Amino acid sequence: MTKDLQLPPGAAPDWTIPQDWDAYTPTEHATWDRLFARQGEMLRGRVVQAFIEGLDLLRMTRPGIPDFSELNVRLMAATGWQVVAVPGLVPDEMFFDHLSKRRFVAGRFIRKPEELDYLKEPDIFHDVFGHVPLLAHPVFADYMQAYGEGGLRAAKLGMIEELARLYWYTVEFGLIQEEDALKIYGAGIVSSYGESIFALDDPSPNRIGFDLERVMRTRYRIDDYQQAYFVIDSFEDLLAQTRDADFGPLYARLRGRPAIEVADVMPADRVLTGGTQAYARTKTSA
Ligand code: PHE
Ligand code: CO
């Protein structure tokens, strides 16, 4: 988690900075367009319908890096959300506080053309292309706000690590069952060419029905493709299981239990795909 961060020079007390849209170079806009063209094409048929609808509604199909001030007019009208720029990682409680106020914090820099598939920290393509379209969906929008409120509470209770796993396996790497097909909705998958294919088609990872307590016990990897994905039935169901539940008793149970390793399959799991873990093994034996 993000501890000991200092307020960067030039940032407001809430860590936001101006996007400074006029400062983007033609090369930077072209990088966005290349990434957008590549993902846009590949995601058809793979991503949840609401994502495509969000792209259209927010006019994100227009070329160039989106100008937050324009994007926010449409996003605000759709769900009351806004995108705000930040210089980099923000402290956990600042992050939760923004979400609880329907503000999504986004990096404003874009990756270098020679690093299209390589990201040390989330850039504007991940943050905005990956996350923002679903913020135009009313139910997902409510989930994100509720998550922020839950984060502020988890911070007080010392349960940020457990709650972060929920974010990871839903907002970042979630899969959803949609009309008898498995679809992507997590931003970490949506913004990655390789993982958009891997998460749905590769025989390596486990794909397991979403279970809140199970997910909050499961470690995750930040350095490579996931070894397990969790599948929700709908955004309505995800929201109902989280916003309308008191996590107090859940946290109490979690305190006494060991974490589950990334590739473990538990007896109670609803396994949709039992992964071979072949991909993960090629990495560890290298
Ligand atoms: N209902 C949760 C709690 O009691 C908060 C929460 C909502 C957490 C949505 C995550 C997502 O803490
Ligand atoms: Co993200």
GROMACS .gro file of C-alpha atoms and ligand atoms in nm:
model
  299
    1MET     CA    1   0.000   0.000   0.000
    2THR     CA    2   0.100   0.356  -0.045
    3LYS     CA    3   0.251   0.488   0.273
    4ASP     CA    4   0.478   0.782   0.347
    5LEU     CA    5   0.395   0.973   0.034
    6GLN     CA    6   0.474   1.346   0.041
    7LEU     CA    7   0.243   1.601  -0.117
    8PRO     CA    8   0.415   1.674  -0.450
    9PRO     CA    9   0.514   2.034  -0.520
   10GLY     CA   10   0.245   2.218  -0.713
   11ALA     CA   11  -0.033   1.979  -0.608
   12ALA     CA   12  -0.342   2.100  -0.423
   13PRO     CA   13  -0.399   1.974  -0.067
   14ASP     CA   14  -0.623   1.702  -0.214
   15TRP     CA   15  -0.327   1.599  -0.435
   16THR     CA   16  -0.491   1.706  -0.761
   17ILE     CA   17  -0.310   1.899  -1.034
   18PRO     CA   18  -0.438   2.059  -1.355
   19GLN     CA   19  -0.442   1.817  -1.649
   20ASP     CA   20  -0.268   2.082  -1.860
   21TRP     CA   21  -0.420   1.933  -2.175
   22ASP     CA   22  -0.257   2.192  -2.405
   23ALA     CA   23   0.083   2.060  -2.310
   24TYR     CA   24   0.037   1.720  -2.477
   25THR     CA   25   0.256   1.682  -2.786
   26PRO     CA   26   0.138   1.539  -3.120
   27THR     CA   27   0.344   1.229  -3.042
   28GLU     CA   28   0.159   1.180  -2.715
   29HIS     CA   29  -0.180   1.213  -2.883
   30ALA     CA   30  -0.061   0.966  -3.147
   31THR     CA   31   0.037   0.717  -2.875
   32TRP     CA   32  -0.316   0.736  -2.735
   33ASP     CA   33  -0.461   0.683  -3.082
   34ARG     CA   34  -0.242   0.378  -3.147
   35LEU     CA   35  -0.337   0.221  -2.815
   36PHE     CA   36  -0.702   0.308  -2.867
   37ALA     CA   37  -0.716   0.160  -3.218
   38ARG     CA   38  -0.548  -0.160  -3.104
   39GLN     CA   39  -0.767  -0.213  -2.798
   40GLY     CA   40  -1.089  -0.085  -2.952
   41GLU     CA   41  -1.077  -0.347  -3.224
   42MET     CA   42  -0.972  -0.634  -3.006
   43LEU     CA   43  -1.223  -0.562  -2.729
   44ARG     CA   44  -1.533  -0.595  -2.946
   45GLY     CA   45  -1.691  -0.922  -2.839
   46ARG     CA   46  -1.462  -0.945  -2.536
   47VAL     CA   47  -1.556  -0.651  -2.317
   48VAL     CA   48  -1.881  -0.601  -2.127
   49GLN     CA   49  -2.140  -0.413  -2.332
   50ALA     CA   50  -2.156  -0.130  -2.077
   51PHE     CA   51  -1.793  -0.045  -2.152
   52ILE     CA   52  -1.863   0.012  -2.523
   53GLU     CA   53  -2.171   0.213  -2.431
   54GLY     CA   54  -1.961   0.427  -2.197
   55LEU     CA   55  -1.701   0.494  -2.468
   56ASP     CA   56  -1.978   0.610  -2.702
   57LEU     CA   57  -2.172   0.810  -2.446
   58LEU     CA   58  -1.858   0.993  -2.333
   59ARG     CA   59  -1.745   1.046  -2.694
   60MET     CA   60  -1.418   0.878  -2.611
   61THR     CA   61  -1.407   0.742  -2.964
   62ARG     CA   62  -1.279   1.079  -3.086
   63PRO     CA   63  -0.904   1.093  -3.159
   64GLY     CA   64  -0.647   1.220  -2.915
   65ILE     CA   65  -0.599   1.219  -2.539
   66PRO     CA   66  -0.930   1.322  -2.381
   67ASP     CA   67  -0.953   1.668  -2.230
   68PHE     CA   68  -1.085   1.608  -1.876
   69SER     CA   69  -1.287   1.930  -1.878
   70GLU     CA   70  -1.484   1.808  -2.182
   71LEU     CA   71  -1.505   1.450  -2.063
   72ASN     CA   72  -1.636   1.565  -1.727
   73VAL     CA   73  -1.933   1.748  -1.876
   74ARG     CA   74  -2.064   1.421  -2.016
   75LEU     CA   75  -1.957   1.204  -1.727
   76MET     CA   76  -2.115   1.442  -1.477
   77ALA     CA   77  -2.440   1.436  -1.673
   78ALA     CA   78  -2.439   1.056  -1.687
   79THR     CA   79  -2.359   0.963  -1.327
   80GLY     CA   80  -2.225   1.265  -1.138
   81TRP     CA   81  -1.865   1.140  -1.160
   82GLN     CA   82  -1.557   1.348  -1.248
   83VAL     CA   83  -1.202   1.264  -1.349
   84VAL     CA   84  -0.926   1.460  -1.175
   85ALA     CA   85  -0.555   1.456  -1.253
   86VAL     CA   86  -0.292   1.358  -0.997
   87PRO     CA   87   0.089   1.346  -1.030
   88GLY     CA   88   0.118   0.976  -0.941
   89LEU     CA   89   0.017   0.743  -0.663
   90VAL     CA   90  -0.185   0.910  -0.389
   91PRO     CA   91  -0.214   0.798  -0.025
   92ASP     CA   92  -0.483   0.535   0.032
   93GLU     CA   93  -0.713   0.755   0.235
   94MET     CA   94  -0.690   1.036  -0.021
   95PHE     CA   95  -0.779   0.785  -0.293
   96PHE     CA   96  -1.078   0.655  -0.096
   97ASP     CA   97  -1.190   1.006  -0.011
   98HIS     CA   98  -1.194   1.108  -0.379
   99LEU     CA   99  -1.391   0.796  -0.475
  100SER     CA  100  -1.641   0.858  -0.197
  101LYS     CA  101  -1.703   1.199  -0.355
  102ARG     CA  102  -1.735   1.054  -0.705
  103ARG     CA  103  -1.396   1.176  -0.819
  104PHE     CA  104  -1.172   0.934  -1.003
  105VAL     CA  105  -0.802   1.020  -0.977
  106ALA     CA  106  -0.606   0.968  -1.298
  107GLY     CA  107  -0.246   1.004  -1.405
  108ARG     CA  108  -0.203   1.265  -1.677
  109PHE     CA  109   0.116   1.131  -1.839
  110ILE     CA  110   0.117   0.880  -2.122
  111ARG     CA  111   0.363   0.595  -2.179
  112LYS     CA  112   0.648   0.635  -2.428
  113PRO     CA  113   0.594   0.506  -2.784
  114GLU     CA  114   0.871   0.249  -2.734
  115GLU     CA  115   0.697   0.116  -2.422
  116LEU     CA  116   0.345   0.051  -2.550
  117ASP     CA  117   0.309  -0.268  -2.346
  118TYR     CA  118   0.525  -0.179  -2.053
  119LEU     CA  119   0.394   0.014  -1.756
  120LYS     CA  120   0.566   0.080  -1.425
  121GLU     CA  121   0.278   0.284  -1.296
  122PRO     CA  122  -0.066   0.349  -1.438
  123ASP     CA  123  -0.070   0.615  -1.710
  124ILE     CA  124  -0.360   0.806  -1.860
  125PHE     CA  125  -0.441   0.528  -2.105
  126HIS     CA  126  -0.490   0.278  -1.825
  127ASP     CA  127  -0.664   0.524  -1.594
  128VAL     CA  128  -0.892   0.690  -1.847
  129PHE     CA  129  -0.948   0.435  -2.125
  130GLY     CA  130  -0.951   0.151  -1.873
  131HIS     CA  131  -1.157   0.296  -1.589
  132VAL     CA  132  -1.368   0.585  -1.709
  133PRO     CA  133  -1.615   0.423  -1.954
  134LEU     CA  134  -1.772   0.214  -1.678
  135LEU     CA  135  -1.805   0.520  -1.454
  136ALA     CA  136  -2.081   0.623  -1.698
  137HIS     CA  137  -2.276   0.312  -1.596
  138PRO     CA  138  -2.509   0.403  -1.306
  139VAL     CA  139  -2.467   0.080  -1.110
  140PHE     CA  140  -2.093   0.053  -1.152
  141ALA     CA  141  -2.068   0.423  -1.065
  142ASP     CA  142  -2.249   0.355  -0.736
  143TYR     CA  143  -2.019   0.061  -0.664
  144MET     CA  144  -1.710   0.280  -0.702
  145GLN     CA  145  -1.846   0.542  -0.466
  146ALA     CA  146  -1.949   0.279  -0.211
  147TYR     CA  147  -1.600   0.130  -0.240
  148GLY     CA  148  -1.450   0.468  -0.150
  149GLU     CA  149  -1.670   0.493   0.158
  150GLY     CA  150  -1.581   0.135   0.246
  151GLY     CA  151  -1.213   0.222   0.208
  152LEU     CA  152  -1.233   0.505   0.459
  153ARG     CA  153  -1.393   0.263   0.702
  154ALA     CA  154  -1.142  -0.015   0.629
  155ALA     CA  155  -0.858   0.229   0.696
  156LYS     CA  156  -0.990   0.294   1.045
  157LEU     CA  157  -1.027  -0.079   1.106
  158GLY     CA  158  -0.684  -0.174   0.971
  159MET     CA  159  -0.835  -0.377   0.687
  160ILE     CA  160  -0.708  -0.191   0.379
  161GLU     CA  161  -0.513  -0.490   0.250
  162GLU     CA  162  -0.823  -0.710   0.249
  163LEU     CA  163  -1.039  -0.442   0.088
  164ALA     CA  164  -0.769  -0.372  -0.172
  165ARG     CA  165  -0.803  -0.733  -0.288
  166LEU     CA  166  -1.168  -0.666  -0.365
  167TYR     CA  167  -1.069  -0.368  -0.582
  168TRP     CA  168  -0.803  -0.572  -0.752
  169TYR     CA  169  -1.026  -0.867  -0.841
  170THR     CA  170  -1.321  -0.651  -0.949
  171VAL     CA  171  -1.233  -0.299  -1.065
  172GLU     CA  172  -0.892  -0.397  -1.203
  173PHE     CA  173  -0.915  -0.762  -1.308
  174GLY     CA  174  -1.282  -0.855  -1.295
  175LEU     CA  175  -1.464  -1.081  -1.539
  176ILE     CA  176  -1.841  -1.088  -1.582
  177GLN     CA  177  -2.090  -1.343  -1.711
  178GLU     CA  178  -2.296  -1.173  -1.979
  179GLU     CA  179  -2.555  -1.356  -2.189
  180ASP     CA  180  -2.385  -1.695  -2.157
  181ALA     CA  181  -2.043  -1.557  -2.241
  182LEU     CA  182  -1.754  -1.452  -2.026
  183LYS     CA  183  -1.658  -1.087  -2.072
  184ILE     CA  184  -1.390  -0.853  -1.942
  185TYR     CA  185  -1.472  -0.548  -1.729
  186GLY     CA  186  -1.161  -0.491  -1.514
  187ALA     CA  187  -0.957  -0.188  -1.621
  188GLY     CA  188  -0.624  -0.367  -1.581
  189ILE     CA  189  -0.734  -0.619  -1.843
  190VAL     CA  190  -0.918  -0.375  -2.066
  191SER     CA  191  -0.613  -0.152  -2.106
  192SER     CA  192  -0.375  -0.443  -2.174
  193TYR     CA  193  -0.353  -0.603  -2.516
  194GLY     CA  194  -0.195  -0.923  -2.390
  195GLU     CA  195  -0.414  -0.972  -2.086
  196SER     CA  196  -0.735  -0.903  -2.281
  197ILE     CA  197  -0.664  -1.227  -2.466
  198PHE     CA  198  -0.506  -1.417  -2.178
  199ALA     CA  199  -0.782  -1.348  -1.924
  200LEU     CA  200  -1.055  -1.494  -2.146
  201ASP     CA  201  -0.882  -1.752  -2.365
  202ASP     CA  202  -0.568  -1.887  -2.204
  203PRO     CA  203  -0.595  -2.227  -2.031
  204SER     CA  204  -0.349  -2.118  -1.762
  205PRO     CA  205  -0.548  -1.913  -1.506
  206ASN     CA  206  -0.831  -2.025  -1.278
  207ARG     CA  207  -1.168  -1.860  -1.338
  208ILE     CA  208  -1.380  -1.878  -1.028
  209GLY     CA  209  -1.728  -1.755  -0.940
  210PHE     CA  210  -1.711  -1.436  -0.732
  211ASP     CA  211  -1.736  -1.485  -0.359
  212LEU     CA  212  -1.675  -1.177  -0.146
  213GLU     CA  213  -1.501  -1.341   0.148
  214ARG     CA  214  -1.293  -1.566  -0.076
  215VAL     CA  215  -1.176  -1.269  -0.281
  216MET     CA  216  -1.085  -1.065   0.026
  217ARG     CA  217  -0.861  -1.349   0.141
  218THR     CA  218  -0.683  -1.396  -0.192
  219ARG     CA  219  -0.338  -1.251  -0.259
  220TYR     CA  220  -0.270  -1.105  -0.603
  221ARG     CA  221   0.026  -1.044  -0.826
  222ILE     CA  222   0.118  -0.703  -0.955
  223ASP     CA  223   0.408  -0.813  -1.179
  224ASP     CA  224   0.241  -1.032  -1.441
  225TYR     CA  225  -0.088  -1.171  -1.569
  226GLN     CA  226  -0.320  -1.291  -1.292
  227GLN     CA  227  -0.332  -1.659  -1.199
  228ALA     CA  228  -0.697  -1.634  -1.093
  229TYR     CA  229  -0.988  -1.425  -1.214
  230PHE     CA  230  -1.320  -1.393  -1.034
  231VAL     CA  231  -1.643  -1.381  -1.229
  232ILE     CA  232  -1.943  -1.171  -1.124
  233ASP     CA  233  -2.299  -1.234  -1.244
  234SER     CA  234  -2.385  -0.867  -1.289
  235PHE     CA  235  -2.292  -0.521  -1.161
  236GLU     CA  236  -2.624  -0.517  -0.973
  237ASP     CA  237  -2.523  -0.831  -0.788
  238LEU     CA  238  -2.176  -0.696  -0.710
  239LEU     CA  239  -2.326  -0.377  -0.571
  240ALA     CA  240  -2.584  -0.562  -0.364
  241GLN     CA  241  -2.321  -0.789  -0.211
  242THR     CA  242  -2.095  -0.502  -0.111
  243ARG     CA  243  -2.274  -0.171  -0.054
  244ASP     CA  244  -2.565  -0.328   0.129
  245ALA     CA  245  -2.353  -0.553   0.350
  246ASP     CA  246  -2.192  -0.456   0.679
  247PHE     CA  247  -1.828  -0.555   0.641
  248GLY     CA  248  -1.772  -0.537   1.019
  249PRO     CA  249  -1.849  -0.905   1.088
  250LEU     CA  250  -1.670  -1.005   0.769
  251TYR     CA  251  -1.355  -0.823   0.878
  252ALA     CA  252  -1.377  -0.993   1.217
  253ARG     CA  253  -1.382  -1.334   1.046
  254LEU     CA  254  -1.100  -1.241   0.808
  255ARG     CA  255  -0.872  -1.138   1.092
  256GLY     CA  256  -0.835  -1.493   1.213
  257ARG     CA  257  -0.783  -1.657   0.876
  258PRO     CA  258  -0.475  -1.706   0.659
  259ALA     CA  259  -0.454  -1.555   0.311
  260ILE     CA  260  -0.518  -1.775   0.006
  261GLU     CA  261  -0.233  -1.802  -0.245
  262VAL     CA  262  -0.289  -1.679  -0.601
  263ALA     CA  263  -0.333  -2.017  -0.770
  264ASP     CA  264  -0.505  -2.211  -0.490
  265VAL     CA  265  -0.844  -2.366  -0.554
  266MET     CA  266  -1.061  -2.402  -0.243
  267PRO     CA  267  -1.318  -2.676  -0.180
  268ALA     CA  268  -1.607  -2.426  -0.179
  269ASP     CA  269  -1.500  -2.254  -0.505
  270ARG     CA  270  -1.740  -2.244  -0.796
  271VAL     CA  271  -1.474  -2.325  -1.054
  272LEU     CA  272  -1.559  -2.217  -1.409
  273THR     CA  273  -1.214  -2.299  -1.546
  274GLY     CA  274  -0.960  -2.499  -1.355
  275GLY     CA  275  -0.640  -2.342  -1.484
  276THR     CA  276  -0.333  -2.540  -1.589
  277GLN     CA  277  -0.107  -2.260  -1.454
  278ALA     CA  278   0.120  -2.347  -1.746
  279TYR     CA  279   0.190  -1.981  -1.824
  280ALA     CA  280   0.278  -1.900  -1.463
  281ARG     CA  281   0.507  -2.202  -1.450
  282THR     CA  282   0.708  -2.094  -1.753
  283LYS     CA  283   0.784  -1.776  -1.560
  284THR     CA  284   0.889  -1.930  -1.230
  285SER     CA  285   1.116  -2.194  -1.385
  286ALA     CA  286   1.290  -1.938  -1.605
  287PHE     N1  287  -2.050  -0.209   0.286
  287PHE     C1  288  -1.907  -0.201   0.308
  287PHE     C2  289  -1.875  -0.181   0.457
  287PHE     O1  290  -1.958  -0.200   0.541
  287PHE     C3  291  -1.845  -0.089   0.225
  287PHE     C4  292  -1.816  -0.127   0.086
  287PHE     C5  293  -1.901  -0.100  -0.019
  287PHE     C6  294  -1.696  -0.189   0.055
  287PHE     C7  295  -1.871  -0.134  -0.149
  287PHE     C8  296  -1.665  -0.222  -0.075
  287PHE     C9  297  -1.752  -0.195  -0.178
  287PHE     O2  298  -1.765  -0.151   0.492
  288CO      CO  299  -0.639   0.102  -1.240
   0.00000   0.00000   0.00000
